[in-house]
mmCIF file of C-alpha atoms and ligand atoms in Angstrom:
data_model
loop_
_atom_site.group_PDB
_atom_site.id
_atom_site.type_symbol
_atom_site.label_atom_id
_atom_site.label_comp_id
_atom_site.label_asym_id
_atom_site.label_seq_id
_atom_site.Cartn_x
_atom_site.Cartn_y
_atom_site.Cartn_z
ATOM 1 C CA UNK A 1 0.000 0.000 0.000
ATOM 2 C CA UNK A 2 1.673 3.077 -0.491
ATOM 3 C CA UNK A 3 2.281 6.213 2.033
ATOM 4 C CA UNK A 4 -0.196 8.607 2.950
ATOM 5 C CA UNK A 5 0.706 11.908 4.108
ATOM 6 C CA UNK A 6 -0.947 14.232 6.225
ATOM 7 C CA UNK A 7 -0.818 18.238 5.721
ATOM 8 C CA UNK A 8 -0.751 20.887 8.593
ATOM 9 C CA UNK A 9 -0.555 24.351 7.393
ATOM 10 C CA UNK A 10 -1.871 27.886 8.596
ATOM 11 C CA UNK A 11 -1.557 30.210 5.264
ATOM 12 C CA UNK A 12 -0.681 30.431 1.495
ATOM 13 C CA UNK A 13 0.235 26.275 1.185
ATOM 14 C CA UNK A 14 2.848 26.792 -1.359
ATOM 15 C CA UNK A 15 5.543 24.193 0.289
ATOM 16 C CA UNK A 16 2.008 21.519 0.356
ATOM 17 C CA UNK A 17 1.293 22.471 -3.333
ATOM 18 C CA UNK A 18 4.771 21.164 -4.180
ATOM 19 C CA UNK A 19 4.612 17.798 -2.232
ATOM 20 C CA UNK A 20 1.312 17.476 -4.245
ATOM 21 C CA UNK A 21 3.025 18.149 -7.698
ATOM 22 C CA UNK A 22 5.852 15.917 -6.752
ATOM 23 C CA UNK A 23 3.533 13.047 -5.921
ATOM 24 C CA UNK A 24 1.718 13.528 -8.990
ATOM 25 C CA UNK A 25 4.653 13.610 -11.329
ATOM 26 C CA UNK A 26 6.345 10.645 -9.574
ATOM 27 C CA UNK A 27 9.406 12.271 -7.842
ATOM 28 C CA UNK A 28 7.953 11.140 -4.696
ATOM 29 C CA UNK A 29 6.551 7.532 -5.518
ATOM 30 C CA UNK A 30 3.710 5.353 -3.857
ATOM 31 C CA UNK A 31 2.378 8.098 -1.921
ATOM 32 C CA UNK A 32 -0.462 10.385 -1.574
ATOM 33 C CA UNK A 33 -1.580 13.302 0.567
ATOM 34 C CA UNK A 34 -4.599 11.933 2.684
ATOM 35 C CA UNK A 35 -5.778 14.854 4.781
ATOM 36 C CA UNK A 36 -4.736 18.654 4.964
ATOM 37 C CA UNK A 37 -5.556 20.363 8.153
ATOM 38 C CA UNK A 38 -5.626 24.190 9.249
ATOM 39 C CA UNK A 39 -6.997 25.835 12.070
ATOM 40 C CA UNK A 40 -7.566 28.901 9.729
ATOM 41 C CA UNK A 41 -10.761 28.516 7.816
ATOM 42 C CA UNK A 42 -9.092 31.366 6.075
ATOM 43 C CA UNK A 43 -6.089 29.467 4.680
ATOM 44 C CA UNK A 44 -5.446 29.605 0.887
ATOM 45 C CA UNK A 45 -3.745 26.090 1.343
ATOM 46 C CA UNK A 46 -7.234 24.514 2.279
ATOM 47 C CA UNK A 47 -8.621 26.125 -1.041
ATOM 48 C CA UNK A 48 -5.881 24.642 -3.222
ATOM 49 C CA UNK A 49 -5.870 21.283 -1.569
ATOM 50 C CA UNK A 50 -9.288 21.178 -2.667
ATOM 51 C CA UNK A 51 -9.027 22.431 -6.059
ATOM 52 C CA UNK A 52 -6.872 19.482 -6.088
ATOM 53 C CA UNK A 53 -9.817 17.549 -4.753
ATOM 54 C CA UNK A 54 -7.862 16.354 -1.350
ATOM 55 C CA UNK A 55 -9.691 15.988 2.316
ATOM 56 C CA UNK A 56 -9.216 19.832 3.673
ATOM 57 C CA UNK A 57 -10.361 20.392 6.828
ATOM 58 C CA UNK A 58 -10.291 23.400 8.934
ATOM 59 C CA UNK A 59 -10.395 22.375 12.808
ATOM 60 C CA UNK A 60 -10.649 25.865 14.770
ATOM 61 C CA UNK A 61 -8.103 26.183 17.570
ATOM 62 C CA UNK A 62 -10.127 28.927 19.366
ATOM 63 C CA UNK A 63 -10.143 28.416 23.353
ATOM 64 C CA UNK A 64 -8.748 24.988 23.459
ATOM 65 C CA UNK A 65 -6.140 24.083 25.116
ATOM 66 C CA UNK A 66 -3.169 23.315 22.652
ATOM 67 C CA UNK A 67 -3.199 19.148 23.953
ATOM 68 C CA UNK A 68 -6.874 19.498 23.599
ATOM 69 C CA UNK A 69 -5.996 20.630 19.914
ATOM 70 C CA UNK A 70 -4.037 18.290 19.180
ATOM 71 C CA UNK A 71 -5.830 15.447 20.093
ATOM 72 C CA UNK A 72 -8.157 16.935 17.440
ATOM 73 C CA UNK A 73 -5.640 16.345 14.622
ATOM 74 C CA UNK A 74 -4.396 13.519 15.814
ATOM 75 C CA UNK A 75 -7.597 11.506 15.414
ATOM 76 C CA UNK A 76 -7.962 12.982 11.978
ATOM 77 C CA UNK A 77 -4.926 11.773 11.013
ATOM 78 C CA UNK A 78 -4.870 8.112 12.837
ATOM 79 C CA UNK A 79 -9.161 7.917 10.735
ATOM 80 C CA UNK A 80 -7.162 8.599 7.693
ATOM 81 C CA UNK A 81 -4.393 6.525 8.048
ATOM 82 C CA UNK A 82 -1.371 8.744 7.707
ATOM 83 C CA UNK A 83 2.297 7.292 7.824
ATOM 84 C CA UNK A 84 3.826 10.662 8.032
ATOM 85 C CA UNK A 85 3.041 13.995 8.795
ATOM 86 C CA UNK A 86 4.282 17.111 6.648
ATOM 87 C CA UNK A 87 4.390 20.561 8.447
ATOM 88 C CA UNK A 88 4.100 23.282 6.056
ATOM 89 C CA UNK A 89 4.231 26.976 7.051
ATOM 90 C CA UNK A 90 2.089 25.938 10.508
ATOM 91 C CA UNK A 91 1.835 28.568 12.742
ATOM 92 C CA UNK A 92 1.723 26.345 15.697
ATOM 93 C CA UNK A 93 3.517 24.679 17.896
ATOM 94 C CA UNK A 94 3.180 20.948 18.585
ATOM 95 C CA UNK A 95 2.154 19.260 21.871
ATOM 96 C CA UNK A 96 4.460 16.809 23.437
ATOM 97 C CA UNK A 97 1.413 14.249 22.733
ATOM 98 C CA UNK A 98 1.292 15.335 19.080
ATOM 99 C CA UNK A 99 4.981 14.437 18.992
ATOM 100 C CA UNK A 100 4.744 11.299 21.013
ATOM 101 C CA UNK A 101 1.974 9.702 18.924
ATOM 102 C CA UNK A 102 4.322 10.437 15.538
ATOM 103 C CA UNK A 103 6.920 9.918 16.894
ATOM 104 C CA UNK A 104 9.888 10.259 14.383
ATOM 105 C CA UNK A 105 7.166 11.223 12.168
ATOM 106 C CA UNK A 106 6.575 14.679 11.528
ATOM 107 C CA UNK A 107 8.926 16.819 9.478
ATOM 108 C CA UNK A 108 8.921 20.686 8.990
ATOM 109 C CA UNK A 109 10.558 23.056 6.402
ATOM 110 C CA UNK A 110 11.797 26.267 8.103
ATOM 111 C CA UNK A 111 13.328 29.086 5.985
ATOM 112 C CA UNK A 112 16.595 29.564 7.462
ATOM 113 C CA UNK A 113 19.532 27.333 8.071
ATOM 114 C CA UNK A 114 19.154 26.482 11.430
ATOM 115 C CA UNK A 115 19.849 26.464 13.956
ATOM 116 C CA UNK A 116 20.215 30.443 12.992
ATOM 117 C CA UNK A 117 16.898 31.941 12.548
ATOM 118 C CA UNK A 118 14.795 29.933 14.415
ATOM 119 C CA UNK A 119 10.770 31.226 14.650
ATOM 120 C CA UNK A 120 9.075 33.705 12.859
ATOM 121 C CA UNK A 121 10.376 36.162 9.510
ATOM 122 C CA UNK A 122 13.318 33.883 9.029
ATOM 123 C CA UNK A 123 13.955 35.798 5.915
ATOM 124 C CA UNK A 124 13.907 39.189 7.797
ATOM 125 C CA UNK A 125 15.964 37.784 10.537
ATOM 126 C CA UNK A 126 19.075 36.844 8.303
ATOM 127 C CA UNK A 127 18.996 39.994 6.134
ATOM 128 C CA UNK A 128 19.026 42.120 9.157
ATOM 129 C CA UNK A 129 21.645 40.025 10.805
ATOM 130 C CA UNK A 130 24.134 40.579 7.688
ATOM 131 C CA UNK A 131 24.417 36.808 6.821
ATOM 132 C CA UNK A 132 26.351 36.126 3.487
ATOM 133 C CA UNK A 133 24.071 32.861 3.302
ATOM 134 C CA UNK A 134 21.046 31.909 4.373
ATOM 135 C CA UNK A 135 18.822 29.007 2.916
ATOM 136 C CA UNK A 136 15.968 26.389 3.961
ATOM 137 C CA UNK A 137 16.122 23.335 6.285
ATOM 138 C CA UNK A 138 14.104 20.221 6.357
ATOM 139 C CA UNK A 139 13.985 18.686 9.797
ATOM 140 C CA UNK A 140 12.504 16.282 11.799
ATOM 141 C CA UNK A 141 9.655 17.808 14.505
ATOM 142 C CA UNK A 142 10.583 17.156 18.541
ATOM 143 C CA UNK A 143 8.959 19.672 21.081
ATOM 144 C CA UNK A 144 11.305 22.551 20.503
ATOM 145 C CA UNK A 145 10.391 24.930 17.969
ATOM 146 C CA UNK A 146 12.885 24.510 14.898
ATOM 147 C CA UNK A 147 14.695 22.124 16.712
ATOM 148 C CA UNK A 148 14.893 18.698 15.723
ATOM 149 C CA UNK A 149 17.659 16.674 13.813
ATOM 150 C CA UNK A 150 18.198 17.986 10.249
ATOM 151 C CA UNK A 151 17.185 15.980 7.352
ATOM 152 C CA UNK A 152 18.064 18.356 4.540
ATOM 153 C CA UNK A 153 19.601 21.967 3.988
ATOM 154 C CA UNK A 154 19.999 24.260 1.010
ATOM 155 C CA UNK A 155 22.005 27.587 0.922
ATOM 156 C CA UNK A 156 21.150 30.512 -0.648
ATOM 157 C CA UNK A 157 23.564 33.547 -0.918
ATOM 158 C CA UNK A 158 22.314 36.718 0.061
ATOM 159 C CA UNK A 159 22.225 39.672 -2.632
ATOM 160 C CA UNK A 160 23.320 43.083 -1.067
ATOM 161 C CA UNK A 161 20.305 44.334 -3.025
ATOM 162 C CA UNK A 162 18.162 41.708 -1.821
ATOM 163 C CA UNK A 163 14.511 42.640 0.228
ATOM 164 C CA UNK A 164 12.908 40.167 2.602
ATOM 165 C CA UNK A 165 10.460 39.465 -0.638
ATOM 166 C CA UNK A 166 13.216 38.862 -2.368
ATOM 167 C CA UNK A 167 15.474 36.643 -0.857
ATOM 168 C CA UNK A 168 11.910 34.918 0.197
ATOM 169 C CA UNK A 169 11.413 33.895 -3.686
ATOM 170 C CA UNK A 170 14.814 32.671 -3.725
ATOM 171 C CA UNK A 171 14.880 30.660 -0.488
ATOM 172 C CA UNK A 172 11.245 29.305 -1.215
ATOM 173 C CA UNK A 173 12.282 27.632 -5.087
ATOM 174 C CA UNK A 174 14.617 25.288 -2.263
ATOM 175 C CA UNK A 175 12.355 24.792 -0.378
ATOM 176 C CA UNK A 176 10.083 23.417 -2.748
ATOM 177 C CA UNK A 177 13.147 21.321 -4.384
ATOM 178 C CA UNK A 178 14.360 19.943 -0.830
ATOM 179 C CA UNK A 179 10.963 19.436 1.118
ATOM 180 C CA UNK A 180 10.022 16.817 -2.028
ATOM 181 C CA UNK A 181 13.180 15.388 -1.740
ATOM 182 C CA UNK A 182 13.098 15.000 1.880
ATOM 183 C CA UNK A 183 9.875 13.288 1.682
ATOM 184 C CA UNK A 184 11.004 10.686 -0.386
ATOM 185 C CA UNK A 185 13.960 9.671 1.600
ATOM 186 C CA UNK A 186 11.906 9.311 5.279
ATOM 187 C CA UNK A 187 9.255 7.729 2.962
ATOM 188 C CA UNK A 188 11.794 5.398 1.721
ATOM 189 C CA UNK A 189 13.012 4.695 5.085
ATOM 190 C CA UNK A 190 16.784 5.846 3.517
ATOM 191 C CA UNK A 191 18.228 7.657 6.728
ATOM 192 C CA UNK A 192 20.067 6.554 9.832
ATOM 193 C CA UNK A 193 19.618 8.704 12.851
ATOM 194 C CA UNK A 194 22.722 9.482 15.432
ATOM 195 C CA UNK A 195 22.712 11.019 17.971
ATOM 196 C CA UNK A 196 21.433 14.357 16.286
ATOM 197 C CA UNK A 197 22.476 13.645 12.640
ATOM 198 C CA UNK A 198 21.074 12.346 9.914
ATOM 199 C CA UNK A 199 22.601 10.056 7.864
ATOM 200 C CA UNK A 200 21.623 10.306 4.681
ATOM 201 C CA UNK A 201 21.558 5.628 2.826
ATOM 202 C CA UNK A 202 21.536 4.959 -0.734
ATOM 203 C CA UNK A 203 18.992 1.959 -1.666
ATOM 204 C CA UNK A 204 21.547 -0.772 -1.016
ATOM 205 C CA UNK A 205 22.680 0.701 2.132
ATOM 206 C CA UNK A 206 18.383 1.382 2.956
ATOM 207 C CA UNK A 207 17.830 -2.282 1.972
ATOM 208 C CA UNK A 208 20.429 -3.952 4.508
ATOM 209 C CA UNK A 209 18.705 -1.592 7.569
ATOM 210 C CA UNK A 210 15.828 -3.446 6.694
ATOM 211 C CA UNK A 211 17.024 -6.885 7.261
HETATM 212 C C1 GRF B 301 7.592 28.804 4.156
HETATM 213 O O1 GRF B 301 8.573 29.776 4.000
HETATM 214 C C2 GRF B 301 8.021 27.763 5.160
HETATM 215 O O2 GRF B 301 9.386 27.497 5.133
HETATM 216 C C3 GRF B 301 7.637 28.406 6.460
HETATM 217 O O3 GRF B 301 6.424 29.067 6.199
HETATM 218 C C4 GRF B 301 6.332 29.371 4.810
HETATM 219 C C5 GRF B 301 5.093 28.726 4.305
HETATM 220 O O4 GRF B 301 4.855 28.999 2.953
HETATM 221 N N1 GRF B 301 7.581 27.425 7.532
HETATM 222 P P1 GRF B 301 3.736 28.170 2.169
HETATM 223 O O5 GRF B 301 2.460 28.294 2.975
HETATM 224 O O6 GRF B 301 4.205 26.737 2.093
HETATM 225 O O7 GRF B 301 3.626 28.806 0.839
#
């Protein structure tokens, strides 16, 4: 049976529209995206997922506590069946339950290369800092916001003429490029964690950690 994915996003939904695209053109095989989830009913992500005619459901977080919340998702997620779950551009942060129950699980793009720039306006937060560099990360989702062992990075230099919306177009064509990428390795099962690196297996070395 192949892999079913699970979307959490608050806003635009550009990083889910490319896992979508890369499913349907094959780069990421024998999987589909099951369920996206917001807890903006406003989120253009929920619109496009279904244009695309995917489950999108908007579960309010208003007054609830964020376990409470959670436990929300999580059920939506365990009734559809999802193997992994793909944060993209979610505004919130997950509960230790969330975490426990996909465990190893969850992965997140984040617009900087961490650890620099953790939180919110990555983009702002490098080209105010001066960085040379900046770039996307694709990491696996623990408690700690931005925190977890890193799966994938991409640099991208910064321009001296360069404006938060600029560099933002530039880091977000990576993003797009490594999040798909990313996806297909966990999915694949072609990574060894230590201690807080990944190890990135190629099939024959994926096949014998099988065995
Ligand atoms: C992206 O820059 C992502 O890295 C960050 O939030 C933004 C979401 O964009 N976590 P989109 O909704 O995927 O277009």
């Amino acid at each position: 049976m192949g892999k079913r994915i699970g979307v959490l996003l608050s806003g635009r939904g550009s990083n889910f529209e490319a896992l979508a695209e890369s499913m349907s053109a094959g780069r990421i095989p024998d999987a589909e995206i099951a369920v996206v989830i917001s807890h903006r009913g406003g989120a253009p992500g929920i619109e496009r997922a279904r244009a695309r005619g995917i489950d999108a459901r908007v579960i309010p977080s208003r007054g609830l506590e964020r376990d409470a919340y959670d436990r929300q998702v999580v059920a939506v997620m365990r009734e559809k069946n999802v193997d992994l779950v793909c944060l993209a551009g979610y505004m919130r942060l997950l509960s230790p339950y969330f975490v426990k129950e996909y465990h190893g699980c969850i992965v997140n793009i984040h617009p900087s290369l961490l650890p620099a720039f953790p939180g919110l306006e990555a983009q702002r937060q490098a080209l105010e800092h001066g960085v040379k560099f900046t770039g996307c990360t694709v990491h696996f989702v623990d408690e700690t916001l931005d925190a977890g062992p890193i799966l994938l990075q991409a640099a991208v230099p910064v321009r001296d003429d360069d404006t938060v919306e600029t560099l933002s177009e530039r880091i977000l064509i990576e993003e797009h490029r490594i999040y798909s990428e990313a996806v297909r390795i966990v999915l694949e099962g072609r990574y060894r964690i230590e201690g807080r690196r990944v190890i990135i297996l190629n099939a024959a070395e994926a096949a014998k950690k099988h065995v």
